[in-house]
Amino acid sequence: MRRLLALLMMLICLSACAEEVSPAAEMDAYAGRRFQARDVVGGAVIIARDGEILYGYDYGHKNASRTWPVTLDTCFHAASLTKMVSAIGLMHLLEEKDIPLDTPVKDVVGFPVVNPAFPEADITIRQVLSHTSSIKETQYLTPNWEKLRVENSYFSMKKAPGTAYEYSNLNGGLIGAMIEALSGQSVNTYMQEHVFVPLGINAAYHAALLPDQSDISAKLKKNGTIYRSAAKEIETFHEYDDSCNPRAHTNITSGGLYISPNGLIRIVMLLENGGELEGVRLLREETVQLMMAEQHLVSGSSVRAESPYGLCINRVEGMPGGAWYGHQGRWQGLSSNAYFQPETGLCIVVFANGYSAQSIDGVVSIARAFMEKAQEFIP
């Protein structure tokens, strides 16, 4: 009888212990199922709230042969998420130099960023950051600005600057040109000194410029096969110009960043916390609020069109817990996602590599699933 009671008590204790660890185990199982269901080769998710990391999960491998596991410190190519991170550096410069957002871009960079169909209409910093500049989406990101005619592939001939939204990688690339023109430094040098090092982040605009190159993911195709290994990517550094050359560098900040999940979550927490993280203030709180704002509603704004972007920060409505703010990137088989939810204090980073991403209302489905699941971390 005593043995039976002892066994019963042991089972009760084991059950209680299982209940204590089950939330983390359940989340691990959920995350694993999500990545596996989409045939992701390698990925990661981090969830934080009010400046505290609550959950981290790494999945799979960083190479196509699946021999090197992903970690939360693995640096991935961030694709278009580069724009939001770079915008933090530009906004820091604008604060420091007291430059208004409605300043014409041509006055900043020193070359004519002008729509030939609307030569008298200035293209402003605010319009570029909100994707209302009248610059069209194009794969060519280094135009010969002086030689552009009305019939060109870079600008809308029907929509004047500030009057319509159109997402454009060249808008994002102009961020780097403005950073270089205002700072006198290369994009990577400026961002290292003023954003990455102060926040303790291993990030760079080329894999070969990463301070720590020991943990880098390969670039993978949608079917999980290799596009370019980390070693081959580092070898392409001879093609990269790390000088200060605004005219030539209207492409770097469109999508060239390498950053880890652990690094990116610090960027998101900085924004969620109003521009300050662990005693390091990079932006004023009102600047972050402005980056989130609908620019056509801002008094005196040069933007008259509605846009899903504030200042390089995308607004995602219709989710549990309120609107999320952030950015995503997609390139070949990679999706990168970084969002924060002001109403709940939640922050999330999701990387998925070597798979075919599917979107729901503009957000890749795997990230949206984690954004909804994150609501369970609110007490």
JSON list of C-alpha atoms in Angstrom, two decimals, residues 109-243:
[
{"chain": "A", "resi": 109, "resn": "VAL", "atom": "CA", "xyz": [22.25, 64.10, -52.37]},
{"chain": "A", "resi": 110, "resn": "GLY", "atom": "CA", "xyz": [23.51, 66.68, -54.87]},
{"chain": "A", "resi": 111, "resn": "PHE", "atom": "CA", "xyz": [22.07, 65.12, -58.03]},
{"chain": "A", "resi": 112, "resn": "PRO", "atom": "CA", "xyz": [18.68, 65.67, -59.69]},
{"chain": "A", "resi": 113, "resn": "VAL", "atom": "CA", "xyz": [16.19, 63.20, -58.19]},
{"chain": "A", "resi": 114, "resn": "VAL", "atom": "CA", "xyz": [13.37, 64.71, -60.25]},
{"chain": "A", "resi": 115, "resn": "ASN", "atom": "CA", "xyz": [10.45, 63.17, -62.14]},
{"chain": "A", "resi": 116, "resn": "PRO", "atom": "CA", "xyz": [10.90, 64.41, -65.74]},
{"chain": "A", "resi": 117, "resn": "ALA", "atom": "CA", "xyz": [7.11, 64.42, -66.21]},
{"chain": "A", "resi": 118, "resn": "PHE", "atom": "CA", "xyz": [6.76, 66.81, -63.24]},
{"chain": "A", "resi": 119, "resn": "PRO", "atom": "CA", "xyz": [10.00, 68.82, -63.26]},
{"chain": "A", "resi": 120, "resn": "GLU", "atom": "CA", "xyz": [8.68, 71.54, -60.95]},
{"chain": "A", "resi": 121, "resn": "ALA", "atom": "CA", "xyz": [7.46, 69.14, -58.26]},
{"chain": "A", "resi": 122, "resn": "ASP", "atom": "CA", "xyz": [10.08, 68.40, -55.61]},
{"chain": "A", "resi": 123, "resn": "ILE", "atom": "CA", "xyz": [10.56, 64.80, -54.50]},
{"chain": "A", "resi": 124, "resn": "THR", "atom": "CA", "xyz": [10.98, 64.99, -50.74]},
{"chain": "A", "resi": 125, "resn": "ILE", "atom": "CA", "xyz": [12.58, 62.80, -48.10]},
{"chain": "A", "resi": 126, "resn": "ARG", "atom": "CA", "xyz": [9.10, 62.13, -46.67]},
{"chain": "A", "resi": 127, "resn": "GLN", "atom": "CA", "xyz": [7.80, 60.94, -50.03]},
{"chain": "A", "resi": 128, "resn": "VAL", "atom": "CA", "xyz": [10.74, 58.59, -50.55]},
{"chain": "A", "resi": 129, "resn": "LEU", "atom": "CA", "xyz": [10.33, 57.01, -47.10]},
{"chain": "A", "resi": 130, "resn": "SER", "atom": "CA", "xyz": [6.56, 56.59, -47.54]},
{"chain": "A", "resi": 131, "resn": "HIS", "atom": "CA", "xyz": [6.83, 55.22, -51.11]},
{"chain": "A", "resi": 132, "resn": "THR", "atom": "CA", "xyz": [4.83, 58.12, -52.57]},
{"chain": "A", "resi": 133, "resn": "SER", "atom": "CA", "xyz": [7.73, 59.68, -54.50]},
{"chain": "A", "resi": 134, "resn": "SER", "atom": "CA", "xyz": [6.37, 58.75, -57.99]},
{"chain": "A", "resi": 135, "resn": "ILE", "atom": "CA", "xyz": [9.44, 56.49, -58.40]},
{"chain": "A", "resi": 136, "resn": "LYS", "atom": "CA", "xyz": [8.31, 53.19, -59.91]},
{"chain": "A", "resi": 137, "resn": "GLU", "atom": "CA", "xyz": [9.41, 49.69, -59.01]},
{"chain": "A", "resi": 138, "resn": "THR", "atom": "CA", "xyz": [12.37, 48.69, -61.19]},
{"chain": "A", "resi": 139, "resn": "GLN", "atom": "CA", "xyz": [15.22, 46.22, -61.07]},
{"chain": "A", "resi": 140, "resn": "TYR", "atom": "CA", "xyz": [17.70, 48.91, -62.11]},
{"chain": "A", "resi": 141, "resn": "LEU", "atom": "CA", "xyz": [18.71, 50.92, -59.07]},
{"chain": "A", "resi": 142, "resn": "THR", "atom": "CA", "xyz": [21.49, 53.22, -60.34]},
{"chain": "A", "resi": 143, "resn": "PRO", "atom": "CA", "xyz": [19.95, 55.51, -62.98]},
{"chain": "A", "resi": 144, "resn": "ASN", "atom": "CA", "xyz": [21.76, 58.24, -64.87]},
{"chain": "A", "resi": 145, "resn": "TRP", "atom": "CA", "xyz": [19.66, 60.98, -63.31]},
{"chain": "A", "resi": 146, "resn": "GLU", "atom": "CA", "xyz": [20.62, 63.82, -65.64]},
{"chain": "A", "resi": 147, "resn": "LYS", "atom": "CA", "xyz": [19.70, 61.87, -68.77]},
{"chain": "A", "resi": 148, "resn": "LEU", "atom": "CA", "xyz": [16.23, 60.69, -67.76]},
{"chain": "A", "resi": 149, "resn": "ARG", "atom": "CA", "xyz": [13.52, 61.78, -70.22]},
{"chain": "A", "resi": 150, "resn": "VAL", "atom": "CA", "xyz": [9.77, 61.88, -69.74]},
{"chain": "A", "resi": 151, "resn": "GLU", "atom": "CA", "xyz": [9.56, 58.41, -71.30]},
{"chain": "A", "resi": 152, "resn": "ASN", "atom": "CA", "xyz": [11.56, 56.42, -68.77]},
{"chain": "A", "resi": 153, "resn": "SER", "atom": "CA", "xyz": [11.20, 53.30, -66.64]},
{"chain": "A", "resi": 154, "resn": "TYR", "atom": "CA", "xyz": [11.96, 54.97, -63.31]},
{"chain": "A", "resi": 155, "resn": "PHE", "atom": "CA", "xyz": [9.13, 57.45, -62.78]},
{"chain": "A", "resi": 156, "resn": "SER", "atom": "CA", "xyz": [5.39, 57.54, -63.19]},
{"chain": "A", "resi": 157, "resn": "MET", "atom": "CA", "xyz": [4.32, 59.80, -66.05]},
{"chain": "A", "resi": 158, "resn": "LYS", "atom": "CA", "xyz": [0.79, 60.18, -64.66]},
{"chain": "A", "resi": 159, "resn": "LYS", "atom": "CA", "xyz": [1.19, 60.54, -60.89]},
{"chain": "A", "resi": 160, "resn": "ALA", "atom": "CA", "xyz": [3.02, 63.53, -59.45]},
{"chain": "A", "resi": 161, "resn": "PRO", "atom": "CA", "xyz": [5.25, 63.15, -56.38]},
{"chain": "A", "resi": 162, "resn": "GLY", "atom": "CA", "xyz": [3.22, 62.78, -53.20]},
{"chain": "A", "resi": 163, "resn": "THR", "atom": "CA", "xyz": [-0.05, 61.88, -54.93]},
{"chain": "A", "resi": 164, "resn": "ALA", "atom": "CA", "xyz": [0.07, 58.07, -55.14]},
{"chain": "A", "resi": 165, "resn": "TYR", "atom": "CA", "xyz": [1.56, 55.07, -53.34]},
{"chain": "A", "resi": 166, "resn": "GLU", "atom": "CA", "xyz": [3.84, 52.65, -55.18]},
{"chain": "A", "resi": 167, "resn": "TYR", "atom": "CA", "xyz": [6.39, 50.49, -53.41]},
{"chain": "A", "resi": 168, "resn": "SER", "atom": "CA", "xyz": [9.81, 50.91, -54.99]},
{"chain": "A", "resi": 169, "resn": "ASN", "atom": "CA", "xyz": [13.20, 49.44, -54.16]},
{"chain": "A", "resi": 170, "resn": "LEU", "atom": "CA", "xyz": [14.83, 52.59, -55.50]},
{"chain": "A", "resi": 171, "resn": "ASN", "atom": "CA", "xyz": [13.10, 54.58, -52.74]},
{"chain": "A", "resi": 172, "resn": "GLY", "atom": "CA", "xyz": [14.87, 52.33, -50.25]},
{"chain": "A", "resi": 173, "resn": "GLY", "atom": "CA", "xyz": [18.17, 52.67, -52.09]},
{"chain": "A", "resi": 174, "resn": "LEU", "atom": "CA", "xyz": [18.01, 56.46, -51.89]},
{"chain": "A", "resi": 175, "resn": "ILE", "atom": "CA", "xyz": [18.15, 56.13, -48.08]},
{"chain": "A", "resi": 176, "resn": "GLY", "atom": "CA", "xyz": [21.76, 55.03, -48.40]},
{"chain": "A", "resi": 177, "resn": "ALA", "atom": "CA", "xyz": [22.61, 57.86, -50.79]},
{"chain": "A", "resi": 178, "resn": "MET", "atom": "CA", "xyz": [21.19, 60.37, -48.30]},
{"chain": "A", "resi": 179, "resn": "ILE", "atom": "CA", "xyz": [23.07, 58.79, -45.37]},
{"chain": "A", "resi": 180, "resn": "GLU", "atom": "CA", "xyz": [26.34, 59.05, -47.27]},
{"chain": "A", "resi": 181, "resn": "ALA", "atom": "CA", "xyz": [25.71, 62.60, -48.48]},
{"chain": "A", "resi": 182, "resn": "LEU", "atom": "CA", "xyz": [24.83, 63.83, -44.99]},
{"chain": "A", "resi": 183, "resn": "SER", "atom": "CA", "xyz": [27.45, 61.90, -43.02]},
{"chain": "A", "resi": 184, "resn": "GLY", "atom": "CA", "xyz": [30.43, 61.88, -45.38]},
{"chain": "A", "resi": 185, "resn": "GLN", "atom": "CA", "xyz": [30.84, 58.17, -44.59]},
{"chain": "A", "resi": 186, "resn": "SER", "atom": "CA", "xyz": [29.93, 54.97, -46.38]},
{"chain": "A", "resi": 187, "resn": "VAL", "atom": "CA", "xyz": [26.56, 53.51, -45.42]},
{"chain": "A", "resi": 188, "resn": "ASN", "atom": "CA", "xyz": [28.17, 50.59, -43.62]},
{"chain": "A", "resi": 189, "resn": "THR", "atom": "CA", "xyz": [30.66, 52.74, -41.70]},
{"chain": "A", "resi": 190, "resn": "TYR", "atom": "CA", "xyz": [27.97, 55.16, -40.58]},
{"chain": "A", "resi": 191, "resn": "MET", "atom": "CA", "xyz": [25.53, 52.44, -39.53]},
{"chain": "A", "resi": 192, "resn": "GLN", "atom": "CA", "xyz": [28.24, 50.54, -37.66]},
{"chain": "A", "resi": 193, "resn": "GLU", "atom": "CA", "xyz": [29.25, 53.61, -35.66]},
{"chain": "A", "resi": 194, "resn": "HIS", "atom": "CA", "xyz": [25.80, 55.03, -34.97]},
{"chain": "A", "resi": 195, "resn": "VAL", "atom": "CA", "xyz": [23.40, 52.05, -34.89]},
{"chain": "A", "resi": 196, "resn": "PHE", "atom": "CA", "xyz": [24.94, 48.57, -34.83]},
{"chain": "A", "resi": 197, "resn": "VAL", "atom": "CA", "xyz": [27.83, 49.04, -32.39]},
{"chain": "A", "resi": 198, "resn": "PRO", "atom": "CA", "xyz": [25.81, 51.14, -29.89]},
{"chain": "A", "resi": 199, "resn": "LEU", "atom": "CA", "xyz": [23.12, 48.43, -29.87]},
{"chain": "A", "resi": 200, "resn": "GLY", "atom": "CA", "xyz": [25.58, 45.53, -29.75]},
{"chain": "A", "resi": 201, "resn": "ILE", "atom": "CA", "xyz": [24.45, 44.07, -33.07]},
{"chain": "A", "resi": 202, "resn": "ASN", "atom": "CA", "xyz": [26.43, 41.94, -35.52]},
{"chain": "A", "resi": 203, "resn": "ALA", "atom": "CA", "xyz": [25.19, 43.36, -38.83]},
{"chain": "A", "resi": 204, "resn": "ALA", "atom": "CA", "xyz": [26.59, 44.76, -42.09]},
{"chain": "A", "resi": 205, "resn": "TYR", "atom": "CA", "xyz": [25.68, 45.61, -45.68]},
{"chain": "A", "resi": 206, "resn": "HIS", "atom": "CA", "xyz": [27.85, 42.83, -47.06]},
{"chain": "A", "resi": 207, "resn": "ALA", "atom": "CA", "xyz": [28.67, 39.47, -45.51]},
{"chain": "A", "resi": 208, "resn": "ALA", "atom": "CA", "xyz": [32.39, 40.27, -45.71]},
{"chain": "A", "resi": 209, "resn": "LEU", "atom": "CA", "xyz": [31.85, 43.38, -43.56]},
{"chain": "A", "resi": 210, "resn": "LEU", "atom": "CA", "xyz": [30.26, 41.51, -40.66]},
{"chain": "A", "resi": 211, "resn": "PRO", "atom": "CA", "xyz": [32.39, 41.98, -37.52]},
{"chain": "A", "resi": 212, "resn": "ASP", "atom": "CA", "xyz": [31.77, 38.29, -36.74]},
{"chain": "A", "resi": 213, "resn": "GLN", "atom": "CA", "xyz": [31.67, 36.08, -39.85]},
{"chain": "A", "resi": 214, "resn": "SER", "atom": "CA", "xyz": [31.52, 32.75, -38.01]},
{"chain": "A", "resi": 215, "resn": "ASP", "atom": "CA", "xyz": [27.77, 32.15, -38.40]},
{"chain": "A", "resi": 216, "resn": "ILE", "atom": "CA", "xyz": [26.29, 33.14, -41.79]},
{"chain": "A", "resi": 217, "resn": "SER", "atom": "CA", "xyz": [23.45, 31.50, -43.68]},
{"chain": "A", "resi": 218, "resn": "ALA", "atom": "CA", "xyz": [23.67, 30.62, -47.34]},
{"chain": "A", "resi": 219, "resn": "LYS", "atom": "CA", "xyz": [21.31, 32.22, -49.82]},
{"chain": "A", "resi": 220, "resn": "LEU", "atom": "CA", "xyz": [18.83, 29.54, -50.84]},
{"chain": "A", "resi": 221, "resn": "LYS", "atom": "CA", "xyz": [16.29, 29.22, -53.65]},
{"chain": "A", "resi": 222, "resn": "LYS", "atom": "CA", "xyz": [12.59, 28.62, -53.16]},
{"chain": "A", "resi": 223, "resn": "ASN", "atom": "CA", "xyz": [13.07, 24.87, -53.65]},
{"chain": "A", "resi": 224, "resn": "GLY", "atom": "CA", "xyz": [15.71, 24.73, -50.92]},
{"chain": "A", "resi": 225, "resn": "THR", "atom": "CA", "xyz": [18.69, 24.36, -53.24]},
{"chain": "A", "resi": 226, "resn": "ILE", "atom": "CA", "xyz": [21.75, 26.58, -53.11]},
{"chain": "A", "resi": 227, "resn": "TYR", "atom": "CA", "xyz": [21.82, 30.01, -54.71]},
{"chain": "A", "resi": 228, "resn": "ARG", "atom": "CA", "xyz": [25.10, 31.13, -53.12]},
{"chain": "A", "resi": 229, "resn": "SER", "atom": "CA", "xyz": [27.01, 29.79, -50.14]},
{"chain": "A", "resi": 230, "resn": "ALA", "atom": "CA", "xyz": [28.19, 32.07, -47.35]},
{"chain": "A", "resi": 231, "resn": "ALA", "atom": "CA", "xyz": [31.80, 31.56, -48.47]},
{"chain": "A", "resi": 232, "resn": "LYS", "atom": "CA", "xyz": [30.98, 32.49, -52.07]},
{"chain": "A", "resi": 233, "resn": "GLU", "atom": "CA", "xyz": [29.04, 35.52, -50.85]},
{"chain": "A", "resi": 234, "resn": "ILE", "atom": "CA", "xyz": [32.09, 36.74, -48.94]},
{"chain": "A", "resi": 235, "resn": "GLU", "atom": "CA", "xyz": [34.16, 36.28, -52.10]},
{"chain": "A", "resi": 236, "resn": "THR", "atom": "CA", "xyz": [31.92, 38.78, -53.94]},
{"chain": "A", "resi": 237, "resn": "PHE", "atom": "CA", "xyz": [33.26, 41.59, -51.73]},
{"chain": "A", "resi": 238, "resn": "HIS", "atom": "CA", "xyz": [35.48, 42.79, -54.59]},
{"chain": "A", "resi": 239, "resn": "GLU", "atom": "CA", "xyz": [32.24, 43.92, -56.28]},
{"chain": "A", "resi": 240, "resn": "TYR", "atom": "CA", "xyz": [31.20, 46.01, -53.27]},
{"chain": "A", "resi": 241, "resn": "ASP", "atom": "CA", "xyz": [32.27, 49.64, -52.89]},
{"chain": "A", "resi": 242, "resn": "ASP", "atom": "CA", "xyz": [32.56, 50.64, -49.23]},
{"chain": "A", "resi": 243, "resn": "SER", "atom": "CA", "xyz": [33.43, 54.25, -49.96]}
]
